[in-house]
Short mmCIF file of C-alpha atoms in Angstrom, two decimals:
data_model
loop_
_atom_site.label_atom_id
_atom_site.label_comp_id
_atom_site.label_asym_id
_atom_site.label_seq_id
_atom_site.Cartn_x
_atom_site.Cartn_y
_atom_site.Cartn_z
CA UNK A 226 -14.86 1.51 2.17
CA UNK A 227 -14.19 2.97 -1.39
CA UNK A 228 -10.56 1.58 -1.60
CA UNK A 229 -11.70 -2.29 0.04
CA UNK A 230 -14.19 -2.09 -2.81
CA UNK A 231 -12.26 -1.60 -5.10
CA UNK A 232 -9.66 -3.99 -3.63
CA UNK A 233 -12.46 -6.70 -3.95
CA UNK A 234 -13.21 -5.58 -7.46
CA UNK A 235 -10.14 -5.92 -9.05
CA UNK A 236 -9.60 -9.21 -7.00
CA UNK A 237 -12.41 -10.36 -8.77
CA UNK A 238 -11.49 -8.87 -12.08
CA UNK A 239 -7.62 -10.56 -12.39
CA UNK A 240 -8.46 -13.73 -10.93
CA UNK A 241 -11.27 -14.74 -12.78
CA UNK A 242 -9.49 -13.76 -16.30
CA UNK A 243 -6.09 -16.12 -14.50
CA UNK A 244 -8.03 -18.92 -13.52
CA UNK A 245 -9.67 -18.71 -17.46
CA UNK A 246 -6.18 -18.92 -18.78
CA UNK A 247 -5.15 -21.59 -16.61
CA UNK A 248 -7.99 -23.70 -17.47
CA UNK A 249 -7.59 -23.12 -21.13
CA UNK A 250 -3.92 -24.43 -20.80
CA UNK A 251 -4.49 -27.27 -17.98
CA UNK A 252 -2.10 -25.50 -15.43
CA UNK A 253 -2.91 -24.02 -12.29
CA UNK A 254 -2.78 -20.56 -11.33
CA UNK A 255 0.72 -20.39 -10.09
CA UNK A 256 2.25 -21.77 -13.04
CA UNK A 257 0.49 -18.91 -15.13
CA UNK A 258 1.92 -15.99 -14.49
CA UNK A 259 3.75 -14.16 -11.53
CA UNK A 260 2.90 -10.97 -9.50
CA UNK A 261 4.53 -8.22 -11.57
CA UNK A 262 4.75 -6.50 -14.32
CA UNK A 263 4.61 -9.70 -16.04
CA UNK A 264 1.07 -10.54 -15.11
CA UNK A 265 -0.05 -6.66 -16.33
CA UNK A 266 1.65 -6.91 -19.59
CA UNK A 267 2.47 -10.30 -20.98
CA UNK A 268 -0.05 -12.91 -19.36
CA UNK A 269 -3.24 -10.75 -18.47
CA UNK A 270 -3.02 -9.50 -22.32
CA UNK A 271 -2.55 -13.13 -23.36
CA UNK A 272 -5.53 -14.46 -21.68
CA UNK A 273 -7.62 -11.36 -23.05
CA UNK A 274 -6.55 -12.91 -26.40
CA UNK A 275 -8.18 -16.10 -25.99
CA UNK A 276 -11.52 -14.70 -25.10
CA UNK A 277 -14.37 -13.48 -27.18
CA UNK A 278 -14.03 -9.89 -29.01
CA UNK A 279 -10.47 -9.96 -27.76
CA UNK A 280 -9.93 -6.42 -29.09
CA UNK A 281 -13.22 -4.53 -26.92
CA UNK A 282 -11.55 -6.26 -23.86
CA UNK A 283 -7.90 -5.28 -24.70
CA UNK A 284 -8.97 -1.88 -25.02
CA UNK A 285 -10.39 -1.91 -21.90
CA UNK A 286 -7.80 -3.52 -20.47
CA UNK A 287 -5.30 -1.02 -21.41
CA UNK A 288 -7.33 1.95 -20.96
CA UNK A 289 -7.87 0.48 -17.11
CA UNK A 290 -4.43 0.72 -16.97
CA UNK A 291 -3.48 4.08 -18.33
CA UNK A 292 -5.91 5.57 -16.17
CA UNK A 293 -4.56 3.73 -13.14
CA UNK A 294 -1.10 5.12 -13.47
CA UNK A 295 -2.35 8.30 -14.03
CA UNK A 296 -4.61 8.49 -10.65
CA UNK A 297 -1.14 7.20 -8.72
CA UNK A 298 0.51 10.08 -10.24
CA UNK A 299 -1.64 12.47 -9.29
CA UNK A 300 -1.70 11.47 -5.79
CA UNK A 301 2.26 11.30 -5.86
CA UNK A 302 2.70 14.20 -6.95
CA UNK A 303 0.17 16.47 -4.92
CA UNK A 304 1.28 15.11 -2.36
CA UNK A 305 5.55 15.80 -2.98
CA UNK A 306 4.59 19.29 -3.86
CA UNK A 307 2.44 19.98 -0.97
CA UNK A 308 5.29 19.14 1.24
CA UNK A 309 8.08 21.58 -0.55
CA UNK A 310 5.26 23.99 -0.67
CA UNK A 311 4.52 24.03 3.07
CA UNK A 312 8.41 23.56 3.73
CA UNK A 313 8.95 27.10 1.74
CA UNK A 314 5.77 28.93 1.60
CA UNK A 315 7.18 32.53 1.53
CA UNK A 316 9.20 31.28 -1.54
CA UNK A 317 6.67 28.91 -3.49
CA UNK A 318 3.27 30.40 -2.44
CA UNK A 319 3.40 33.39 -4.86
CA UNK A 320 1.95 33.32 -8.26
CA UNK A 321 2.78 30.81 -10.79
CA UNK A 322 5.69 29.28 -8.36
CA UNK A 323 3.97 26.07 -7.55
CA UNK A 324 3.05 25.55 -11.13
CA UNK A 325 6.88 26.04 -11.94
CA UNK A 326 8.14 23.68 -9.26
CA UNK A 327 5.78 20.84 -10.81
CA UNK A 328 6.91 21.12 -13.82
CA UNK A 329 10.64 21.02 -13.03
CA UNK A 330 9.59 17.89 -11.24
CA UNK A 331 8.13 16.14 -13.42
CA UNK A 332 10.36 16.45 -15.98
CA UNK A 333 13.06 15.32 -13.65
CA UNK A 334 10.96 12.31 -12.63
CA UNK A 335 10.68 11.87 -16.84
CA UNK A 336 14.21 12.45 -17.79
CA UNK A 337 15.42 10.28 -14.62
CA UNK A 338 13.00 7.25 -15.26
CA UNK A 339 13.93 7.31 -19.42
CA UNK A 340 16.14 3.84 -18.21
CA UNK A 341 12.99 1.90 -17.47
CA UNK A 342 11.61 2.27 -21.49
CA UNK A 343 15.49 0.84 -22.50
CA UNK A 344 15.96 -2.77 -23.70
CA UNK A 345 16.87 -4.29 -20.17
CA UNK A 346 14.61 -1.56 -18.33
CA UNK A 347 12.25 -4.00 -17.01
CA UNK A 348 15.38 -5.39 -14.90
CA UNK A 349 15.61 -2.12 -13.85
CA UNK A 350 12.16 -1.73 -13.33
CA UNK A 351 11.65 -4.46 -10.94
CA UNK A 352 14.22 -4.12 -8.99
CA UNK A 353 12.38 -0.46 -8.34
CA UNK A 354 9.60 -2.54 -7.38
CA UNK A 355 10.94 -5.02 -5.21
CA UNK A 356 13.06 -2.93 -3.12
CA UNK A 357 11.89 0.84 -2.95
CA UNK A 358 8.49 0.43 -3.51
CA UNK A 359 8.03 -2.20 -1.19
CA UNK A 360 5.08 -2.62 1.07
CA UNK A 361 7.60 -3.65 3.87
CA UNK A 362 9.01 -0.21 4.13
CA UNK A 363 5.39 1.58 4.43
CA UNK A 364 4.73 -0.80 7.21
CA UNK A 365 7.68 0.06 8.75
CA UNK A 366 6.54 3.68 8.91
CA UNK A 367 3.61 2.99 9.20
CA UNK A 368 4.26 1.86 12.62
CA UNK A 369 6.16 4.82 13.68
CA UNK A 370 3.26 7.03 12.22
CA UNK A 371 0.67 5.00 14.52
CA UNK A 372 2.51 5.26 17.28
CA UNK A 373 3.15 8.97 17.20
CA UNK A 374 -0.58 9.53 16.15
CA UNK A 375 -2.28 7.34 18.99
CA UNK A 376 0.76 7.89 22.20
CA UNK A 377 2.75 10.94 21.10
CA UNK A 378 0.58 13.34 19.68
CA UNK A 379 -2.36 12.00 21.48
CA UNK A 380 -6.04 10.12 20.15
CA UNK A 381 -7.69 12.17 21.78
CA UNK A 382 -6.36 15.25 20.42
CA UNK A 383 -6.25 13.59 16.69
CA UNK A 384 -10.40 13.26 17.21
CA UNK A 385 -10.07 16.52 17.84
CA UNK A 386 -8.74 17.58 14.82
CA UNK A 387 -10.97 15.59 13.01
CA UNK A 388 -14.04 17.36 14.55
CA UNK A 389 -12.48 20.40 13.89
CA UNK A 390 -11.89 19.60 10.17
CA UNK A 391 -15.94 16.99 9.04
CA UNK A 392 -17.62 18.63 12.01
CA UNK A 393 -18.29 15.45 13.13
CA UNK A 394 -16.63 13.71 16.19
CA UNK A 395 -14.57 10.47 15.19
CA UNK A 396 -16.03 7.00 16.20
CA UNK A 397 -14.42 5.02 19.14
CA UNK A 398 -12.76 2.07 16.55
CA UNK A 399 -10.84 5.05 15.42
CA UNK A 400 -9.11 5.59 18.75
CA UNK A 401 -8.63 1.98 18.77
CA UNK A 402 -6.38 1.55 15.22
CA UNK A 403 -4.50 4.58 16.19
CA UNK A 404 -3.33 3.49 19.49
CA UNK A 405 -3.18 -0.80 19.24
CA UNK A 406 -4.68 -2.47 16.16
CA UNK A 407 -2.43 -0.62 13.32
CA UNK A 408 0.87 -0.45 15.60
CA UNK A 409 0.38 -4.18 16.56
CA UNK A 410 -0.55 -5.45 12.78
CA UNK A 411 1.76 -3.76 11.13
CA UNK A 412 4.53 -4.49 12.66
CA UNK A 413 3.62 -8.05 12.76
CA UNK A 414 3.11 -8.29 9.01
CA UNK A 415 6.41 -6.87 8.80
CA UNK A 416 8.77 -9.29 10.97
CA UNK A 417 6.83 -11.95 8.48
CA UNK A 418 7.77 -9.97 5.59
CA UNK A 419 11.18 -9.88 6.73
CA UNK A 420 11.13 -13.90 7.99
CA UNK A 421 9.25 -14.70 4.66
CA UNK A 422 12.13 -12.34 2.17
CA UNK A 423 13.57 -14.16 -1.03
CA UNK A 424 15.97 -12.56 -3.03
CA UNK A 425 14.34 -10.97 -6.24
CA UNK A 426 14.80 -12.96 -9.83
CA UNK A 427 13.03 -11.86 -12.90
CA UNK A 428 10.77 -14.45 -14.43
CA UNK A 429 11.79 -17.42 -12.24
CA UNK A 430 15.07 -18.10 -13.75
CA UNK A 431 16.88 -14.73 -13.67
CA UNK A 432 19.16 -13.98 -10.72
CA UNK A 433 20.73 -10.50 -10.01
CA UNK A 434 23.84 -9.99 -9.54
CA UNK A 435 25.02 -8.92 -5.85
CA UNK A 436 25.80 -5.41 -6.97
CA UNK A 437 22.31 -5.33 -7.93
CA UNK A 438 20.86 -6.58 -4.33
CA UNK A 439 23.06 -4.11 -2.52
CA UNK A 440 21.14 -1.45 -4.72
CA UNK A 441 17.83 -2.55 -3.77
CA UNK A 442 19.19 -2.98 -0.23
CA UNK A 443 20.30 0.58 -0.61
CA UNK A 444 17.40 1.87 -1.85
CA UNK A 445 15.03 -0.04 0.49
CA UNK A 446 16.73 1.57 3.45
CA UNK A 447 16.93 4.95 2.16
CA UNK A 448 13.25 5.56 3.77
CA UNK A 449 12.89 3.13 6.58
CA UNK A 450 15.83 3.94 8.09
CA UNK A 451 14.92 8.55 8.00
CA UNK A 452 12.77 8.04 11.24
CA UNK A 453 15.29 6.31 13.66
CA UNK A 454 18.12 8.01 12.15
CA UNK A 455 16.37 11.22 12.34
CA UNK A 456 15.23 10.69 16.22
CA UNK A 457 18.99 9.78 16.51
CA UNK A 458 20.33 12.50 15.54
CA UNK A 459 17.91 14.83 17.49
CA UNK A 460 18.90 13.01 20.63
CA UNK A 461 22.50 13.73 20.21
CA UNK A 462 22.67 16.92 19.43
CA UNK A 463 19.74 18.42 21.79
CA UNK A 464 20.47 19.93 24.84
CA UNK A 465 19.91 18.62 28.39
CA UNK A 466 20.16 14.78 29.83
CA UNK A 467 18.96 12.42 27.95
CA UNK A 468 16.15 11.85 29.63
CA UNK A 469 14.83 15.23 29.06
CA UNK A 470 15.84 14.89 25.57
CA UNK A 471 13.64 12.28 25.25
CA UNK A 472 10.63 13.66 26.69
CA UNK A 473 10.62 17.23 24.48
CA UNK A 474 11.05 14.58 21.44
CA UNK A 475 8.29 12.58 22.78
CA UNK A 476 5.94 15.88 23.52
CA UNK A 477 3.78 17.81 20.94
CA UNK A 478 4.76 20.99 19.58
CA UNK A 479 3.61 23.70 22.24
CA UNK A 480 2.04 26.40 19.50
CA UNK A 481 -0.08 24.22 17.73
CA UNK A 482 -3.14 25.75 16.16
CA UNK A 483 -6.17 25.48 18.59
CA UNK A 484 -9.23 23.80 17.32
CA UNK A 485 -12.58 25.23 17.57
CA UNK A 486 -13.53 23.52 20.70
CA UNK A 487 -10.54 24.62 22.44
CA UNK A 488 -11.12 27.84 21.59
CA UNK A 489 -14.49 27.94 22.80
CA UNK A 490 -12.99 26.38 25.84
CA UNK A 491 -10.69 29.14 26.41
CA UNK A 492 -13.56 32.51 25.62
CA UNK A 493 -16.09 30.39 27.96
CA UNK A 494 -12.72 30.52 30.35
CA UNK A 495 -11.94 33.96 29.71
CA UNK A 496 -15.61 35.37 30.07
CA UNK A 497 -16.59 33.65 32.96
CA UNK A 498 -13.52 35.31 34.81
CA UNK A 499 -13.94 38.85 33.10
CA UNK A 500 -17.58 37.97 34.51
CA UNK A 501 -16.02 37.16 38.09
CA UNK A 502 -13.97 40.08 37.87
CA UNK A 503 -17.13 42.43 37.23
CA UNK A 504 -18.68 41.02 40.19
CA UNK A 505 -16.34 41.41 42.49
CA UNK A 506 -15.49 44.84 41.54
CA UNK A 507 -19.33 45.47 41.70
CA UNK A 508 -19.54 44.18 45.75
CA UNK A 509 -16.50 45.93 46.58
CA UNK A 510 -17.74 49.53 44.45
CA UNK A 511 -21.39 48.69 46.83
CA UNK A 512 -19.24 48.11 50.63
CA UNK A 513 -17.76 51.35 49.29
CA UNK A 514 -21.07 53.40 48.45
CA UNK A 515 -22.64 52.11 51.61
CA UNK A 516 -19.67 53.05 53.76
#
């Protein structure tokens, strides 16, 4: 709910100040600007200009945008060294580790993205943009993610977990964009992502060269293509048929942790036998007295 707000917010927020520019200048929208970081930094700043107090809304404007990159690299970053951290815990869970390991990273992320402040690194830049941080490659995984949430792993199970984590017990139209709506949409929006694809050009007259596509190309499917590749390679090197292969990939993990419902499951399990037990050994310990 947070996130569509927001979504409707800033919808409101760059479209209004667009349409504002294009009806000082007698164009339409399209003609104004592009998507890009052309409409952040050379046409949304322009029509700030033509407003009243132009400086109280360029601040704003700019510190809107600062604060924007920063949340994004927060998020980025918990979230890349999260996943070394659990990958090596024994290593990178002692004191002062983790703190080393973000540092490192970020100053390679720094040091590595230094081309992007250059004279042509807005070429550079969207090329990034276009091709590796594409939504067309998160719906691609996204798919795969769906799929293994709602069929593999189980939507029932995943509710599960949920309880176990809010205490509360996920609502059915939960169940429902695990195992058909996000699948189906996604992949839909991506075959018309795909059917819909134009080769990138910067500011509507620049073309890349072909080196340059092949790079994006490159880049693109340097994440969509780790989940079939990596089910791939699984395939071929497990043991068994392949049919059995198949199946173990296809089939959870067998010592996941239990939630607390199953193990409440399992004690009510365990003493109502130790509770059968007793009574049977108290009949048989009576038959005996009695004989």
């Amino acid at each position: 709910m947070l996130n569509s707000s927001t979504s409707l917010v800033a919808g409101f927020a760059v479209f209004s100040v667009l349409g504002f520019m294009a009806d000082q200048q007698g164009a339409t929208v399209e003609d104004v600007a592009e998507s890009g970081p052309g409409l952040a930094f050379i046409a949304y700043p322009q029509a700030v200009a033509m407003m009243p107090l132009p400086q109280l809304w360029s601040v704003c404007f700019f510190i809107m945008i600062i604060l924007l990159g920063l949340d994004t690299q927060f998020v980025m970053m918990e979230v890349i060294i999260t996943t070394v951290t659990d990958l090596f815990p024994a290593t990178l869970r002692r004191a002062g580790r983790r703190e080393l390991l973000l540092l490192l990273f970020c100053l390679f992320c720094f040091f590595s993205q230094m081309v992007m402040v250059t004279e042509g690194g807005m070429y550079v830049f969207q090329l990034f943009d276009f091709y590796a941080c594409n939504g067309t490659c998160i719906l691609f995984l996204a798919v795969f993610q769906s799929l293994a949430i709602g069929w593999i792993y189980g939507a029932e199970k995943m509710c599960g977990i949920v309880e176990d984590m809010t205490g509360s017990y996920p609502n059915f139209i939960f169940k429902l964009c695990w195992k058909y709506l996000t699948p189906i949409v996604s992949m839909v929006t991506f075959i018309c992502s795909l059917v819909k694809y134009q080769p990138l050009t910067f500011n509507r007259w620049y073309v890349y060269p072909n080196w340059a596509y092949g790079l994006g190309w490159a880049m693109a499917l340097s994440s969509i293509l780790l989940v079939p590749v990596w089910a791939l390679v699984q395939l071929w090197t497990g043991r068994r048929n392949l049919k059995q292969r198949w199946l173990q990939l296809c089939t959870p993990a067998a010592n996941l942790p239990l939630t607390r419902r199953q193990r409440a499951e399992i004690r009510e399990m365990t003493s109502a036998a130790e509770t059968e037990g007793l009574m049977i050994n108290n009949t048989e310990q009576h038959k005996q007295t009695q004989q």
